[in-house]
PDB file of C-alpha atoms in Angstrom:
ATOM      1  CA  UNK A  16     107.187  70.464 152.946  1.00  0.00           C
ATOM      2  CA  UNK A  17     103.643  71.875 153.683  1.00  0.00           C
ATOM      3  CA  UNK A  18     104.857  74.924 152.801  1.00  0.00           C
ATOM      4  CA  UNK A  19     105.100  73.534 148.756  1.00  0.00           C
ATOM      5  CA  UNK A  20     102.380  71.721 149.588  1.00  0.00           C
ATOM      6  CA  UNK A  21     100.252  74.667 150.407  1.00  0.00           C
ATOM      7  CA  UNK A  22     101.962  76.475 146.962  1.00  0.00           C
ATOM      8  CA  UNK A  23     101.015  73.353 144.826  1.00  0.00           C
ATOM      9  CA  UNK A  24      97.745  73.744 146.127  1.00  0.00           C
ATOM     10  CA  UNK A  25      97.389  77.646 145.306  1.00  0.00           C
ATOM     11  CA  UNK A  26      98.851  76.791 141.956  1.00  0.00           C
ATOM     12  CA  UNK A  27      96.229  74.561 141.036  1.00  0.00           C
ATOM     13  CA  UNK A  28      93.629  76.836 142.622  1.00  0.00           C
ATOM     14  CA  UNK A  29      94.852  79.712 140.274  1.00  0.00           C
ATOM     15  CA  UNK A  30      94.692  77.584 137.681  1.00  0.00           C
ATOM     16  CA  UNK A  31      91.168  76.244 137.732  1.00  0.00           C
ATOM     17  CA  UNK A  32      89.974  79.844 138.395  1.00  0.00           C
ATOM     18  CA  UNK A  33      91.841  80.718 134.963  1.00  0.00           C
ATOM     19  CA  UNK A  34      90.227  78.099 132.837  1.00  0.00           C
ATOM     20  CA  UNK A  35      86.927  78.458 134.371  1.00  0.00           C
ATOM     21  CA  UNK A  36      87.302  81.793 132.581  1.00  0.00           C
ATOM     22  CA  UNK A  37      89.001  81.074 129.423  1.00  0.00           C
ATOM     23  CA  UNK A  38      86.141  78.798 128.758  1.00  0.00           C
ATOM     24  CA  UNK A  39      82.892  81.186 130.347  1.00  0.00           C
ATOM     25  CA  UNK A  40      84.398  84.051 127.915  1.00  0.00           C
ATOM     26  CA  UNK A  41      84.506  81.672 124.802  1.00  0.00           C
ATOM     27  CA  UNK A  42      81.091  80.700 125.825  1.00  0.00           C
ATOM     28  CA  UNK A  43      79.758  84.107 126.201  1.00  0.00           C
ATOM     29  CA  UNK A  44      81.592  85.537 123.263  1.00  0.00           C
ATOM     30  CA  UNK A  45      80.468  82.769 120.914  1.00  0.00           C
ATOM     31  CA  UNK A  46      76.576  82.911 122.600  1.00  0.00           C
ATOM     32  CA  UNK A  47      76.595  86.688 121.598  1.00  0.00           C
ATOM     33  CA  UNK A  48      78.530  86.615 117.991  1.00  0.00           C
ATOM     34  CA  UNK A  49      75.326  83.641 117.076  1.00  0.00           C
ATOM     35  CA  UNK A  50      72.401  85.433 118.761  1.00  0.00           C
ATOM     36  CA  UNK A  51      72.173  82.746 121.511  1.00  0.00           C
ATOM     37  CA  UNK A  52      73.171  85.140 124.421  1.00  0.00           C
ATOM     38  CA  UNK A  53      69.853  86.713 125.650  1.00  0.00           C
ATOM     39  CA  UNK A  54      70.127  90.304 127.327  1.00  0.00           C
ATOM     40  CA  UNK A  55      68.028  90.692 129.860  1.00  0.00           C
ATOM     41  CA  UNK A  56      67.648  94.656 130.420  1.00  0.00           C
ATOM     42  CA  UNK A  57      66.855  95.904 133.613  1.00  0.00           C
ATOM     43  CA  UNK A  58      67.163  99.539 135.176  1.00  0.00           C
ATOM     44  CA  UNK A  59      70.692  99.766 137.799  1.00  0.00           C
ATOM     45  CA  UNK A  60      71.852 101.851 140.259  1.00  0.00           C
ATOM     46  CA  UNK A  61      75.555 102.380 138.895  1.00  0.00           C
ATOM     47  CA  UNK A  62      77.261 102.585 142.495  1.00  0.00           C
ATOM     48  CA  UNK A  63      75.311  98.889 143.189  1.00  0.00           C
ATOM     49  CA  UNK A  64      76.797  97.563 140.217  1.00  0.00           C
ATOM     50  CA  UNK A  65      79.933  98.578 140.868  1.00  0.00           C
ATOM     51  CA  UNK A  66      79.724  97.638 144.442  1.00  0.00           C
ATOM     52  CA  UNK A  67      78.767  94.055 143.275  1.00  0.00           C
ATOM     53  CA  UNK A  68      81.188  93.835 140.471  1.00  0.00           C
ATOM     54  CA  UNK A  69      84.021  94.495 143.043  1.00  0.00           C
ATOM     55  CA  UNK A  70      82.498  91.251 145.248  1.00  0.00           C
ATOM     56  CA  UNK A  71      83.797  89.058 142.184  1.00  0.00           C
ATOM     57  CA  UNK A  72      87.586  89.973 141.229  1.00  0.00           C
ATOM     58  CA  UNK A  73      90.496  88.164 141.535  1.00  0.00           C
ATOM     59  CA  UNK A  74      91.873  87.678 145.125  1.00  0.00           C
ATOM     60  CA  UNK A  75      94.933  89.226 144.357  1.00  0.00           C
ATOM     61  CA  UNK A  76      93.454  93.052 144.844  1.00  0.00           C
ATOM     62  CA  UNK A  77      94.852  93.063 148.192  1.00  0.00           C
ATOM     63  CA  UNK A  78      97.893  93.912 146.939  1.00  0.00           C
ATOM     64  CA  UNK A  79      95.972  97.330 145.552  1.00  0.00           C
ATOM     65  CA  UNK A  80      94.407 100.676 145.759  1.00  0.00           C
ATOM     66  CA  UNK A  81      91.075 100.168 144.632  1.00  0.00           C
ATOM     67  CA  UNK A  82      88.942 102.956 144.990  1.00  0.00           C
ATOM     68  CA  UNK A  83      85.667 104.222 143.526  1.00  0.00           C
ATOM     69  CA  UNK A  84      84.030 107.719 142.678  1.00  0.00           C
ATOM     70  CA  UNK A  85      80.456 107.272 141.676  1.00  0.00           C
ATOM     71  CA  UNK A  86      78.260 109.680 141.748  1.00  0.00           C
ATOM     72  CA  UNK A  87      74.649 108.935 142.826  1.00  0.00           C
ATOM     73  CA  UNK A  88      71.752 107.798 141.657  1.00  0.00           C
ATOM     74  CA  UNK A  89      72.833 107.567 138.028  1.00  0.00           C
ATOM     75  CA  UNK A  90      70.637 104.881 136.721  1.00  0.00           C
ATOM     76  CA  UNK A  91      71.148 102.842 133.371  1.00  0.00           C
ATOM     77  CA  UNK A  92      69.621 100.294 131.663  1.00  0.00           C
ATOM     78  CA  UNK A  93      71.552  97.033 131.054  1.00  0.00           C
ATOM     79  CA  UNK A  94      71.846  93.584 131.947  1.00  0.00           C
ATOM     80  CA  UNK A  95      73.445  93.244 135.054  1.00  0.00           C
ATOM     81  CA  UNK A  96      75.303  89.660 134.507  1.00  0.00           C
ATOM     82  CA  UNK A  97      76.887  91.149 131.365  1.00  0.00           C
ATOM     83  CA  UNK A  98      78.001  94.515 133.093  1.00  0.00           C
ATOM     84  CA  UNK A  99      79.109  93.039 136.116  1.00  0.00           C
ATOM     85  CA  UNK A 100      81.572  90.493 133.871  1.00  0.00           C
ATOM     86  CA  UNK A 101      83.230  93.860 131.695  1.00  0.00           C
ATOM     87  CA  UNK A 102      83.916  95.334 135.377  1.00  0.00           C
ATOM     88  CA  UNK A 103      85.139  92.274 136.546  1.00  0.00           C
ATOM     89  CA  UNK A 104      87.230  91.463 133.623  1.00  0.00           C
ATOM     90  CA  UNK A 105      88.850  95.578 133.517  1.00  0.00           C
ATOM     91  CA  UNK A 106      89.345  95.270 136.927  1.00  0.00           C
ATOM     92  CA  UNK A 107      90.823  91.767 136.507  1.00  0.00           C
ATOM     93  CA  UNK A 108      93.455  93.106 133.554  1.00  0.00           C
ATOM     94  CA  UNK A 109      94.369  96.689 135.807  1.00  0.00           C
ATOM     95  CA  UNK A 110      95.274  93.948 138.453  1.00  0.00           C
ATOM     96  CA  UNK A 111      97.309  91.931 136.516  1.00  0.00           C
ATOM     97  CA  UNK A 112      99.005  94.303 133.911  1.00  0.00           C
ATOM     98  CA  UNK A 113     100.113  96.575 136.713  1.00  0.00           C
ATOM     99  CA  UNK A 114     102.669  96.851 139.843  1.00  0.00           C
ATOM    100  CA  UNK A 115     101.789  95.709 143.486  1.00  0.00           C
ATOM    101  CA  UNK A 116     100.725  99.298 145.263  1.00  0.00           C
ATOM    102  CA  UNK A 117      99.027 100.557 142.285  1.00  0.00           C
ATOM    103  CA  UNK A 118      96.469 102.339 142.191  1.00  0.00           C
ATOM    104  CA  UNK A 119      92.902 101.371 140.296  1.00  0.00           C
ATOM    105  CA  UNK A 120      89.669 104.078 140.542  1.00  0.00           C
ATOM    106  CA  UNK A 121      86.020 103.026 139.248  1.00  0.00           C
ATOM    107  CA  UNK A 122      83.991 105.919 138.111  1.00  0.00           C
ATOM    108  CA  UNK A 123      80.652 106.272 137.381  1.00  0.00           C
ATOM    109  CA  UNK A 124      78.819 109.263 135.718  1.00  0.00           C
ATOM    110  CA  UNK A 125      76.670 110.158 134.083  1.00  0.00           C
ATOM    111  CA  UNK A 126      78.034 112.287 130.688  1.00  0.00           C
ATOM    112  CA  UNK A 127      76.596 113.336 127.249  1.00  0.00           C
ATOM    113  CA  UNK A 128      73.247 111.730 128.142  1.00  0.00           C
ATOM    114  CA  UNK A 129      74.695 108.513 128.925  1.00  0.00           C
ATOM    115  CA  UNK A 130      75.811 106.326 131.968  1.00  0.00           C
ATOM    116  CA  UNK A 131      79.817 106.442 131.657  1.00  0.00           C
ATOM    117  CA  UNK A 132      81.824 103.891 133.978  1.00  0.00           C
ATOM    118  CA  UNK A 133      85.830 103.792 133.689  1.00  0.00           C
ATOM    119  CA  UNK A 134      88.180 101.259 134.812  1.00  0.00           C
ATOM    120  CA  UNK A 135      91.722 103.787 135.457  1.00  0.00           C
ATOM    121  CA  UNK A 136      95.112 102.540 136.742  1.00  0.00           C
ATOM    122  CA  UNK A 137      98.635 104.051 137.551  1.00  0.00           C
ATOM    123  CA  UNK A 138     100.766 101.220 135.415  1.00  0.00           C
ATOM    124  CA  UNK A 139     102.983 101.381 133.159  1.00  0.00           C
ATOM    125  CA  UNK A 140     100.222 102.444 130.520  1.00  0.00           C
ATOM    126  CA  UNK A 141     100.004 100.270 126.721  1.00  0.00           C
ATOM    127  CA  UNK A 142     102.331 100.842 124.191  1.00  0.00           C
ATOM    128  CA  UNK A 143     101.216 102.485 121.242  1.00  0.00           C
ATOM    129  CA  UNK A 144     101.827  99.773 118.821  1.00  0.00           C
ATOM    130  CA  UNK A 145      99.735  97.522 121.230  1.00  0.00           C
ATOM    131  CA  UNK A 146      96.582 100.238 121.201  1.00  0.00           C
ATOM    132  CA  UNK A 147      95.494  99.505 118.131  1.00  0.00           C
ATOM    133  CA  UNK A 148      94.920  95.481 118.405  1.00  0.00           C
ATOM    134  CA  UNK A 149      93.869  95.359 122.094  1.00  0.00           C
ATOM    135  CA  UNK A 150      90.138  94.653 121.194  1.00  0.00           C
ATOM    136  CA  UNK A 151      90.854  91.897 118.722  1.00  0.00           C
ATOM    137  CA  UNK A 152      90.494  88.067 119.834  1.00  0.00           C
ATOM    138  CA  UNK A 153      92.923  86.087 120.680  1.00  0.00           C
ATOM    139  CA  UNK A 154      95.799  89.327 120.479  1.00  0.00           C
ATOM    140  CA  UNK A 155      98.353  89.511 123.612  1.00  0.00           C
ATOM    141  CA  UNK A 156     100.784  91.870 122.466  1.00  0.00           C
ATOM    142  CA  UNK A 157     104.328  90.924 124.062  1.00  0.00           C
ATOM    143  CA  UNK A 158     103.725  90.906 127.424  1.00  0.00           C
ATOM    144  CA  UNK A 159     106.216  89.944 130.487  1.00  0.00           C
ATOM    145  CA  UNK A 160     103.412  89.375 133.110  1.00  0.00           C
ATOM    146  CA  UNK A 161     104.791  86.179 135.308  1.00  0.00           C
ATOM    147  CA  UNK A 162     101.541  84.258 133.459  1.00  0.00           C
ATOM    148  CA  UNK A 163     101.641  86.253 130.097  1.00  0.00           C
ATOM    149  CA  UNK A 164     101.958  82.594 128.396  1.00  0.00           C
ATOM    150  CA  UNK A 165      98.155  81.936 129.374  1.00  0.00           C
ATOM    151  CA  UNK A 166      96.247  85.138 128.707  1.00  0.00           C
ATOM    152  CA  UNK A 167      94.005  83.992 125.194  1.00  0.00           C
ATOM    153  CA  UNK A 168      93.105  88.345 125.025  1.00  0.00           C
ATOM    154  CA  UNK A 169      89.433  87.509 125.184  1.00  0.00           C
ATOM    155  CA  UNK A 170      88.707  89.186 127.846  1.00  0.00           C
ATOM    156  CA  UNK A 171      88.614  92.682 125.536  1.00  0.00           C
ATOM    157  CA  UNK A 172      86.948  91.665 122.735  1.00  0.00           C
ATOM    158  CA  UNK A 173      84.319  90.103 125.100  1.00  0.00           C
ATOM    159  CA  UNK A 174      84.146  93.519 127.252  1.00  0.00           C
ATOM    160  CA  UNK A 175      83.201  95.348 123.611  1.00  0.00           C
ATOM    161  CA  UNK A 176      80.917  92.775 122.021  1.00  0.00           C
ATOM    162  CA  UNK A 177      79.095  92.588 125.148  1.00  0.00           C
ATOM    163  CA  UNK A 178      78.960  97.018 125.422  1.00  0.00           C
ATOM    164  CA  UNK A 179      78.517  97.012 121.302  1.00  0.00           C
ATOM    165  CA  UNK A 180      75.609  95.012 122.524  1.00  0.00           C
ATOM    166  CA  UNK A 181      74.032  97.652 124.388  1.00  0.00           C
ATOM    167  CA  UNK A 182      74.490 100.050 122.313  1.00  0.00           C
ATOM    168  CA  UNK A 183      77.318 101.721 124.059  1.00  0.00           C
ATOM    169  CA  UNK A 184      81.463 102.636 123.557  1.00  0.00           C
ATOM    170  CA  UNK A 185      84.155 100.390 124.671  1.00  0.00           C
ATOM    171  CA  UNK A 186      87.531 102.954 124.789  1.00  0.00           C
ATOM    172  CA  UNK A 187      91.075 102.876 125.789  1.00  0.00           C
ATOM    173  CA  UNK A 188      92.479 106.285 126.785  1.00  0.00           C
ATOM    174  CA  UNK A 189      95.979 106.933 128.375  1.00  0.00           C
ATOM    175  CA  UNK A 190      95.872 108.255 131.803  1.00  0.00           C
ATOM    176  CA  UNK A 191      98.241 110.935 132.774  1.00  0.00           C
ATOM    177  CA  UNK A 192     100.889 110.737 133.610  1.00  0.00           C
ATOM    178  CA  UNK A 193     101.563 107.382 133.021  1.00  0.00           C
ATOM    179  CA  UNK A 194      98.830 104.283 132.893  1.00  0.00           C
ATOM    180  CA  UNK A 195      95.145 103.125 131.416  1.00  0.00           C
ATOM    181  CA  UNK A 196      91.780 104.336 131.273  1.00  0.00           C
ATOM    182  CA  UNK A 197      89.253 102.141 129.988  1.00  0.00           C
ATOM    183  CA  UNK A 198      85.585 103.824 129.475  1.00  0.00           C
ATOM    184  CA  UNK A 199      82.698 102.453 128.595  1.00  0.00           C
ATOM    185  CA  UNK A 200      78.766 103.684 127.974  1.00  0.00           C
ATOM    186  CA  UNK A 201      75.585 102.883 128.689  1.00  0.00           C
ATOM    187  CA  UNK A 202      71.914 103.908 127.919  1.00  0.00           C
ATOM    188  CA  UNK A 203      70.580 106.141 130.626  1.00  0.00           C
ATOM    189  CA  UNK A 204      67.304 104.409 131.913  1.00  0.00           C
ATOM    190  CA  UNK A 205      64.111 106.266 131.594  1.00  0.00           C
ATOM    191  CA  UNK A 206      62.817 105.646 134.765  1.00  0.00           C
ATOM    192  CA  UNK A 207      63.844 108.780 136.732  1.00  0.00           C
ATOM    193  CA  UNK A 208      64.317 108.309 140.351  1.00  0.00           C
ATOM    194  CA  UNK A 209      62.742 110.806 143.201  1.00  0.00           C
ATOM    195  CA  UNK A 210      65.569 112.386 144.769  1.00  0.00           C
TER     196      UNK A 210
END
């Protein structure tokens, strides 16, 4: 009995957490499509951002690999709050779109002049009929994630209106041999840093 009691409990703990987001990425997505989102730009260490980002994902990442290569001192302008929700949202997806065990890497460069972060896993990758309709509102492709019936795919479009927004890339990529690579850009702050 307070075994389903603890369950019931969980359930209804995952799924507050869940709405709380449906409804903060409707917010933010409709705040930014009207103009009523303000970005606040400020100059960020990538590894701290990253760091932080990783303080905020879903308490299911036990179950994974979760590692990060970023190299240092790469410094970008952006506004953090924004950032830190695309991280937290790719993270969030690699979590839930792939096996138990797998394997999720956070890099940060810097590349072509510009601060370059990607969210990789070792799933079972998109298909390619999927690809092309990932970034669009409201698309979830047929999925058969246990809680596929809830996911409102605006956690994408949000990640690229809210890089779009900074003038950078939002990209999916495969990642050999088999699973996702999602990169995104920023602007490369013109502070420079002494080394």
């Amino acid at each position: 009995m307070r075994l389903q009691r603890h369950q019931i409990y969980t359930d209804i703990y995952d799924d507050s957490e869940w709405l709380i987001g449906v409804v903060e990425n409707l917010l933010s997505i409709t705040r930014l499509n009207d103009g009523r989102l303000k970005i606040k730009f400020t100059d960020q260490l990538l590894d701290e951002v990253i760091a932080e980002s990783l303080r905020h994902i879903s308490r299911k990442h036990d179950e994974y690999k979760i590692v990060t290569d970023c190299e240092e001192l790469v410094l970008a302008r952006m506004d953090v709050r924004l950032i830190i929700q695309v991280l937290v949202n790719l993270i969030d997806n690699a979590i839930k779109y792939t096996p138990p065990g797998s394997v999720i890497c956070i890099r940060g460069i810097k590349a072509d002049g510009k601060a370059q972060i990607s969210v990789e896993d070792n799933g079972p990758g998109i298909p390619e009929e999927m690809k092309p309709h990932i970034f669009e509102m409201f698309y979830t492709g047929k999925t058969t994630i246990a809680d596929s019936h809830r996911s409102l795919g605006l956690g994408l479009a949000l990640c690229r209106s809210i890089i779009e927004a900074h003038d950078g890339t939002l990209v999916l990529t495969d990642h050999a041999p088999h699973g996702c690579n999602f990169t995104f850009t920023l602007p490369l702050s013109e502070v420079t840093l002494n080394e």
